Structures are given as C-alpha cells and as structure tokens.
Short mmCIF file of N, CA and C in Angstrom, two decimals:
data_model
loop_
_atom_site.label_atom_id
_atom_site.label_comp_id
_atom_site.label_asym_id
_atom_site.label_seq_id
_atom_site.Cartn_x
_atom_site.Cartn_y
_atom_site.Cartn_z
N MET A 1 0.83 -1.10 0.10
CA MET A 1 0.48 -0.36 0.01
C MET A 1 0.36 1.45 -0.05
N ASN A 2 1.01 2.16 -0.67
CA ASN A 2 1.21 3.49 -0.53
C ASN A 2 0.65 4.49 -0.24
N ALA A 3 1.74 5.63 0.36
CA ALA A 3 1.83 6.79 1.84
C ALA A 3 0.55 7.21 1.05
N SER A 4 -0.28 7.41 -0.37
CA SER A 4 -1.56 7.49 -0.25
C SER A 4 -2.64 6.92 -0.66
N HIS A 5 -3.15 5.66 -1.10
CA HIS A 5 -3.56 5.06 -0.68
C HIS A 5 -4.19 4.78 1.11
N ARG A 6 -2.82 4.85 2.46
CA ARG A 6 -2.08 4.08 3.60
C ARG A 6 -3.64 6.11 4.41
N GLU A 7 -2.68 6.97 3.59
CA GLU A 7 -3.80 8.23 4.25
C GLU A 7 -5.18 7.93 3.88
N ILE A 8 -5.39 8.36 2.97
CA ILE A 8 -7.24 8.07 2.18
C ILE A 8 -7.28 6.71 2.62
N ILE A 9 -7.08 5.57 3.49
CA ILE A 9 -7.55 4.81 4.45
C ILE A 9 -7.89 5.84 5.61
N LYS A 10 -6.98 5.67 6.28
CA LYS A 10 -7.14 6.35 6.99
C LYS A 10 -7.88 7.74 7.80
N GLY A 11 -8.63 8.20 6.23
CA GLY A 11 -9.83 8.32 6.04
C GLY A 11 -11.07 8.07 6.24
N LEU A 12 -11.17 7.15 5.70
CA LEU A 12 -12.32 6.18 5.98
C LEU A 12 -12.81 6.13 6.64
N ILE A 13 -11.55 5.38 7.65
CA ILE A 13 -11.74 4.98 8.89
C ILE A 13 -12.47 5.65 10.27
N GLN A 14 -11.57 6.81 9.48
CA GLN A 14 -11.80 7.67 10.07
C GLN A 14 -13.79 7.97 10.26
N ILE A 15 -13.55 7.85 9.46
CA ILE A 15 -15.22 8.68 9.21
C ILE A 15 -16.28 7.28 9.73
N VAL A 16 -15.36 6.06 9.66
CA VAL A 16 -16.77 5.21 10.66
C VAL A 16 -16.93 5.81 11.62
N TRP A 17 -15.28 6.02 12.72
CA TRP A 17 -15.28 5.58 14.01
C TRP A 17 -15.84 7.52 14.36
N ALA A 18 -15.93 8.32 12.65
CA ALA A 18 -16.90 9.59 13.68
C ALA A 18 -18.10 9.58 15.04
N ASP A 19 -18.75 8.54 15.38
CA ASP A 19 -19.60 8.91 16.06
C ASP A 19 -18.90 8.08 17.45
N GLY A 20 -18.13 6.78 17.26
CA GLY A 20 -17.46 6.27 18.14
C GLY A 20 -18.28 4.88 17.86
N THR A 21 -18.49 4.36 17.12
CA THR A 21 -18.58 3.21 16.81
C THR A 21 -18.87 2.46 15.15
N VAL A 22 -18.75 1.11 15.27
CA VAL A 22 -18.57 1.03 13.37
C VAL A 22 -19.44 -0.78 14.06
N ASP A 23 -20.17 0.15 13.38
CA ASP A 23 -21.40 -1.20 12.87
C ASP A 23 -21.57 -2.38 11.27
N ASP A 24 -21.85 -3.01 11.49
CA ASP A 24 -21.89 -4.24 10.51
C ASP A 24 -22.09 -3.12 9.51
N ARG A 25 -22.52 -2.64 8.94
CA ARG A 25 -23.12 -2.08 7.76
C ARG A 25 -21.39 -0.95 7.17
N GLU A 26 -21.28 -0.09 8.34
CA GLU A 26 -20.16 0.48 7.79
C GLU A 26 -18.46 -0.24 7.83
N ARG A 27 -18.60 -1.58 8.15
CA ARG A 27 -18.19 -3.00 7.85
C ARG A 27 -17.11 -3.37 5.97
N ILE A 28 -19.49 -2.92 5.98
CA ILE A 28 -19.47 -3.98 4.82
C ILE A 28 -18.58 -2.97 3.63
N LEU A 29 -19.68 -2.18 3.97
CA LEU A 29 -19.47 -1.15 2.59
C LEU A 29 -17.76 -0.91 3.01
N LEU A 30 -16.78 -0.53 3.98
CA LEU A 30 -15.85 -0.21 3.91
C LEU A 30 -14.65 -1.37 3.40
N GLY A 31 -15.65 -3.06 3.75
CA GLY A 31 -14.33 -3.89 2.87
C GLY A 31 -14.79 -3.24 1.91
N HIS A 32 -15.95 -3.85 1.44
CA HIS A 32 -15.72 -3.26 -0.25
C HIS A 32 -14.83 -2.11 -1.56
N MET A 33 -15.13 -1.41 -0.28
CA MET A 33 -14.05 -0.24 -1.05
C MET A 33 -12.76 -0.75 -0.48
N LEU A 34 -12.66 -1.40 0.04
CA LEU A 34 -11.26 -1.77 0.14
C LEU A 34 -10.84 -2.57 -0.85
N THR A 35 -11.71 -3.65 -1.67
CA THR A 35 -11.67 -4.75 -2.03
C THR A 35 -10.94 -3.85 -3.38
N GLU A 36 -11.82 -2.68 -3.90
CA GLU A 36 -11.93 -2.24 -5.23
C GLU A 36 -10.56 -1.90 -5.11
N LEU A 37 -10.00 -1.10 -4.42
CA LEU A 37 -8.53 -0.91 -4.25
C LEU A 37 -7.32 -1.53 -4.09
N GLY A 38 -8.13 -3.97 -4.55
CA GLY A 38 -7.22 -4.65 -5.06
C GLY A 38 -5.73 -4.17 -3.86
N LEU A 39 -6.47 -3.87 -2.66
CA LEU A 39 -5.05 -4.72 -1.40
C LEU A 39 -4.82 -5.34 -1.54
N SER A 40 -2.99 -5.87 -0.60
CA SER A 40 -2.71 -7.16 -0.63
C SER A 40 -3.16 -7.63 0.97
N ASP A 41 -2.81 -8.74 1.22
CA ASP A 41 -3.02 -9.62 2.52
C ASP A 41 -2.31 -8.77 3.53
N LYS A 42 -1.12 -8.98 3.30
CA LYS A 42 -0.88 -7.61 4.10
C LYS A 42 -1.43 -5.94 4.61
N ASP A 43 -1.75 -5.88 3.51
CA ASP A 43 -1.67 -4.20 3.62
C ASP A 43 -3.36 -5.02 3.95
N LEU A 44 -4.10 -5.64 4.13
CA LEU A 44 -5.15 -5.92 4.78
C LEU A 44 -5.49 -6.00 6.52
N ALA A 45 -4.37 -6.34 6.51
CA ALA A 45 -3.96 -6.82 7.50
C ALA A 45 -3.39 -5.32 8.92
N GLU A 46 -2.80 -4.72 8.40
CA GLU A 46 -2.39 -3.59 8.35
C GLU A 46 -3.99 -2.09 8.74
N VAL A 47 -4.91 -2.96 8.07
CA VAL A 47 -6.09 -2.34 7.93
C VAL A 47 -6.59 -2.45 9.49
N GLY A 48 -7.02 -4.38 9.46
CA GLY A 48 -7.37 -4.55 10.61
C GLY A 48 -6.31 -4.29 12.17
N LYS A 49 -5.66 -3.67 12.07
CA LYS A 49 -5.30 -2.92 12.66
C LYS A 49 -5.38 -1.94 12.92
N MET A 50 -5.67 -1.12 12.33
CA MET A 50 -6.06 0.47 12.06
C MET A 50 -7.92 0.02 12.62
N MET A 51 -8.55 -0.25 12.57
CA MET A 51 -9.56 -0.36 12.59
C MET A 51 -10.52 -0.87 13.77
N GLN A 52 -8.80 -1.15 14.80
CA GLN A 52 -8.70 -1.95 16.40
C GLN A 52 -9.75 -0.74 17.31
N GLU A 53 -8.83 0.74 16.74
CA GLU A 53 -9.25 1.98 17.53
C GLU A 53 -8.94 3.08 16.31
N ALA A 54 -9.70 4.67 16.25
CA ALA A 54 -9.47 5.35 15.81
C ALA A 54 -8.92 5.61 14.91
N PRO A 55 -8.13 6.30 13.99
CA PRO A 55 -6.76 6.29 13.54
C PRO A 55 -7.20 8.10 13.65
N GLU A 56 -5.15 8.50 13.80
CA GLU A 56 -5.28 10.00 13.48
C GLU A 56 -5.48 10.40 12.60
N LEU A 57 -5.30 11.29 12.78
CA LEU A 57 -6.68 12.13 10.97
C LEU A 57 -5.51 11.86 10.49
N PRO A 58 -5.51 11.91 9.07
CA PRO A 58 -5.02 11.50 8.21
C PRO A 58 -4.02 12.81 7.18
N ASP A 59 -2.73 12.95 6.66
CA ASP A 59 -2.63 14.16 6.01
C ASP A 59 -3.01 13.75 4.53
N LEU A 60 -3.02 15.32 4.76
CA LEU A 60 -4.24 15.43 3.13
C LEU A 60 -3.41 16.17 2.83
N GLY A 61 -2.84 16.33 2.63
CA GLY A 61 -1.40 17.43 2.01
C GLY A 61 -0.82 16.68 0.31
N ALA A 62 -1.18 15.74 0.60
CA ALA A 62 -0.58 14.43 -0.13
C ALA A 62 -1.95 14.28 -1.35
N ILE A 63 -3.06 14.95 -0.57
CA ILE A 63 -3.99 14.73 -1.83
C ILE A 63 -4.44 16.00 -1.88
N LEU A 64 -4.25 16.77 -0.99
CA LEU A 64 -4.01 18.02 -2.18
C LEU A 64 -3.69 18.78 -4.07
N LYS A 65 -2.47 17.65 -3.84
CA LYS A 65 -1.26 17.97 -4.65
C LYS A 65 -2.81 17.45 -6.44
N SER A 66 -3.88 16.04 -5.50
CA SER A 66 -4.25 15.62 -6.67
C SER A 66 -5.34 16.91 -7.66
N PRO A 67 -5.67 15.83 -8.76
CA PRO A 67 -6.89 16.47 -8.82
C PRO A 67 -8.02 17.00 -8.51
N THR A 68 -8.80 18.23 -8.85
CA THR A 68 -10.12 18.59 -8.08
C THR A 68 -10.94 17.21 -8.30
N GLU A 69 -10.41 16.40 -9.48
CA GLU A 69 -12.39 15.63 -9.27
C GLU A 69 -11.10 14.12 -8.95
N ASP A 70 -10.18 14.15 -7.96
CA ASP A 70 -10.65 13.00 -7.11
C ASP A 70 -10.50 13.97 -5.95
N LYS A 71 -9.95 14.88 -5.19
CA LYS A 71 -10.63 15.57 -4.12
C LYS A 71 -12.01 15.19 -4.16
N GLU A 72 -12.82 14.98 -4.72
CA GLU A 72 -14.43 14.85 -4.95
C GLU A 72 -14.27 13.78 -4.57
N ASP A 73 -13.71 12.35 -5.05
CA ASP A 73 -13.84 11.57 -5.38
C ASP A 73 -13.80 10.71 -3.80
N LEU A 74 -12.49 11.31 -3.67
CA LEU A 74 -12.80 10.67 -1.85
C LEU A 74 -13.87 11.19 -0.86
N MET A 75 -14.09 12.00 -1.56
CA MET A 75 -15.22 13.58 -0.56
C MET A 75 -16.79 12.34 -0.83
N ARG A 76 -16.78 12.35 -1.95
CA ARG A 76 -18.32 10.94 -2.16
C ARG A 76 -17.83 10.21 -2.25
N VAL A 77 -16.59 9.21 -1.41
CA VAL A 77 -16.41 7.26 -0.84
C VAL A 77 -17.36 8.12 0.36
N LEU A 78 -15.56 9.59 1.56
CA LEU A 78 -16.41 9.12 2.80
C LEU A 78 -17.89 9.80 3.28
N LEU A 79 -18.69 10.42 2.05
CA LEU A 79 -20.12 10.70 2.38
C LEU A 79 -20.58 9.45 2.31
N ALA A 80 -20.24 8.73 1.51
CA ALA A 80 -21.30 7.66 1.07
C ALA A 80 -20.90 6.56 1.65
N LEU A 81 -20.07 6.85 3.38
CA LEU A 81 -19.81 5.93 4.28
C LEU A 81 -20.57 6.27 4.87
N SER A 82 -20.00 7.40 5.63
CA SER A 82 -20.83 7.98 6.77
C SER A 82 -22.73 8.61 5.97
N MET A 83 -22.83 8.00 5.48
CA MET A 83 -24.55 8.25 4.85
C MET A 83 -24.66 6.93 5.07
N SER A 84 -24.24 5.89 5.32
CA SER A 84 -24.50 4.43 5.21
C SER A 84 -25.43 4.02 5.28
N ARG A 85 -26.40 4.97 6.86
CA ARG A 85 -27.02 5.00 7.42
C ARG A 85 -28.71 5.99 7.52
N GLY A 86 -28.24 6.35 6.18
CA GLY A 86 -29.49 7.95 5.81
C GLY A 86 -29.05 8.76 6.03
N SER A 87 -28.64 9.50 7.20
CA SER A 87 -27.84 10.65 6.81
C SER A 87 -26.61 10.39 7.82
N LEU A 88 -26.13 12.55 8.07
CA LEU A 88 -24.66 12.32 8.66
C LEU A 88 -25.22 12.84 10.20
N ASN A 89 -24.81 11.90 10.93
CA ASN A 89 -24.92 12.14 12.22
C ASN A 89 -23.71 13.38 12.65
N PRO A 90 -24.01 13.81 13.94
CA PRO A 90 -23.06 15.15 14.02
C PRO A 90 -21.83 14.95 13.98
N PRO A 91 -21.67 14.15 14.88
CA PRO A 91 -19.15 14.19 15.04
C PRO A 91 -19.21 13.83 13.70
N GLU A 92 -20.05 13.21 12.56
CA GLU A 92 -19.70 12.91 11.12
C GLU A 92 -19.60 13.92 10.16
N LEU A 93 -20.62 14.76 10.01
CA LEU A 93 -20.99 16.02 9.07
C LEU A 93 -19.13 17.11 9.75
N ARG A 94 -19.45 17.48 11.02
CA ARG A 94 -18.21 18.13 10.96
C ARG A 94 -16.89 17.58 10.55
N TYR A 95 -16.99 15.66 10.62
CA TYR A 95 -15.10 15.12 10.02
C TYR A 95 -15.45 15.27 9.00
N ILE A 96 -16.18 15.50 7.40
CA ILE A 96 -16.99 16.02 6.94
C ILE A 96 -16.18 17.28 6.56
N GLN A 97 -16.75 18.80 7.09
CA GLN A 97 -16.63 19.39 6.59
C GLN A 97 -15.71 19.77 6.93
N ALA A 98 -14.34 19.40 7.83
CA ALA A 98 -13.51 19.33 7.97
C ALA A 98 -12.53 19.20 7.69
N VAL A 99 -12.90 17.81 6.09
CA VAL A 99 -11.99 17.29 5.19
C VAL A 99 -11.80 18.15 3.60
N ALA A 100 -13.40 18.50 4.21
CA ALA A 100 -13.68 19.32 2.21
C ALA A 100 -12.87 20.54 2.34
N HIS A 101 -13.41 21.31 3.81
CA HIS A 101 -11.73 22.36 4.09
C HIS A 101 -10.54 22.10 4.02
N ARG A 102 -9.87 21.19 4.29
CA ARG A 102 -8.74 21.30 4.12
C ARG A 102 -8.94 20.65 2.05
N LEU A 103 -9.62 20.17 1.63
CA LEU A 103 -9.71 19.38 0.60
C LEU A 103 -10.06 21.52 -0.40
N GLU A 104 -9.73 21.86 0.01
CA GLU A 104 -10.50 23.38 -0.19
C GLU A 104 -11.83 23.42 -1.53
N ILE A 105 -12.47 21.96 -0.97
CA ILE A 105 -13.55 21.97 -0.82
C ILE A 105 -14.82 23.02 -0.77
N ASP A 106 -15.77 23.71 -1.54
CA ASP A 106 -16.43 25.08 -0.89
C ASP A 106 -17.52 24.33 -0.21
N GLU A 107 -18.38 24.64 0.09
CA GLU A 107 -20.17 24.14 0.91
C GLU A 107 -20.77 23.67 -0.56
N GLU A 108 -20.94 25.26 -1.40
CA GLU A 108 -21.60 25.32 -2.40
C GLU A 108 -21.62 23.09 -2.40
N ARG A 109 -20.41 23.36 -3.39
CA ARG A 109 -20.29 22.44 -3.50
C ARG A 109 -19.71 20.75 -2.98
N LEU A 110 -20.05 20.96 -2.01
CA LEU A 110 -20.45 19.74 -0.73
C LEU A 110 -21.02 19.12 -0.86
N GLU A 111 -21.62 20.14 -0.83
CA GLU A 111 -24.25 20.60 -0.50
C GLU A 111 -24.02 19.72 -1.79
N ALA A 112 -23.63 19.54 -2.95
CA ALA A 112 -23.34 19.28 -4.72
C ALA A 112 -23.45 17.74 -4.49
N LEU A 113 -21.98 17.62 -4.47
CA LEU A 113 -21.60 15.53 -3.90
C LEU A 113 -22.31 15.34 -2.60
N LYS A 114 -23.04 16.09 -1.26
CA LYS A 114 -23.83 14.86 -1.12
C LYS A 114 -24.99 14.23 -1.53
N ALA A 115 -25.62 16.17 -2.55
CA ALA A 115 -26.77 14.99 -3.71
C ALA A 115 -26.13 14.33 -4.68
N GLU A 116 -25.07 14.41 -5.31
CA GLU A 116 -25.61 13.22 -5.67
C GLU A 116 -25.13 11.47 -5.15
N VAL A 117 -24.32 12.11 -3.97
CA VAL A 117 -24.36 10.47 -3.29
C VAL A 117 -25.67 9.49 -2.73
N ARG A 118 -26.33 11.21 -2.38
CA ARG A 118 -28.03 10.76 -1.40
C ARG A 118 -28.55 9.25 -3.25
N LYS A 119 -28.33 9.87 -4.23
CA LYS A 119 -28.92 9.81 -5.21
C LYS A 119 -28.63 7.82 -5.62
N LEU A 120 -27.49 7.75 -5.07
CA LEU A 120 -26.91 6.52 -5.16
C LEU A 120 -27.95 5.50 -4.89
N PRO A 121 -27.86 4.61 -5.71
CA PRO A 121 -28.68 2.91 -5.54
C PRO A 121 -28.22 2.97 -4.12
N GLU A 122 -26.87 2.31 -3.65
CA GLU A 122 -27.32 2.54 -2.31
C GLU A 122 -27.83 2.92 -0.73
N GLN A 123 -28.63 4.13 -1.27
CA GLN A 123 -28.29 5.04 0.04
C GLN A 123 -29.63 5.72 -0.56
N LYS A 124 -30.19 5.38 -1.49
CA LYS A 124 -32.17 5.11 -1.66
C LYS A 124 -32.82 3.90 -0.69
N GLY A 125 -33.46 3.98 -0.18
CA GLY A 125 -35.05 4.17 0.77
C GLY A 125 -34.48 4.08 1.99
N LYS A 126 -33.70 4.32 2.36
CA LYS A 126 -33.55 4.95 3.64
C LYS A 126 -33.74 6.01 3.99
#
C-alpha cells in the first residue's frame, strides 16, 4: 500500500469511527471499498490493525496535490460511508466539513456532492 492509499484509508476509517462506533454496515461498505483498491493480504492485515481504534487524522497534504476530481472522489467515498444509515450524524458532519475545507471544497460544492451520493442506489430507501 502506498503512502497516498494509506492516508485515504485512514480517512475512511476515521469517518466510520466518527460517531464512536463501527457497525456491521460500515464494516461491509469499507470492505467493499478496500477490495476495489486491490490491497494485498499484508495491507488488509494493516487495515485490520487500524480498525481496532480510530486512527490519527490522515495527512491530506498529498491528496491536496491531486486534481479536483480526485479530491471530489474522496469526498464522495467519505460521504457514502458516513451516509450508509441514511444521514450524517453531527460528528460525521463535522469530520466531513473539516476534510472538505482542508481539500478546498467549498460548501456549495460539498452540498452538490452530498446530493449526488444521496441518489446512489445503496443510499435510496433509507
């Protein structure tokens, strides 16, 4: 796992821990996302250790150098994870807003990304 992937994964783990608990739905969604990254068994073991408690905040500096679309993709993933139960709770919302601010995504664009995520098939019917 490269340094950029590690920081993104820390962000994903941080959002599932934002409310102080990790439920089965969040674990399953995170597992699907990790599968998409094509992590090795060693990498998955490292993520398992990270999941035991909320990790330190990710270093978003490397992600800041990414194109806007990559930053927005990260926000979409964070939003999908945090909205897995249908809405954002206050700790998750604070985390999302802090990451968006750090990635220089303004409030208007963040609201548009939330609307996109709400339209995803997994988010419907909640």
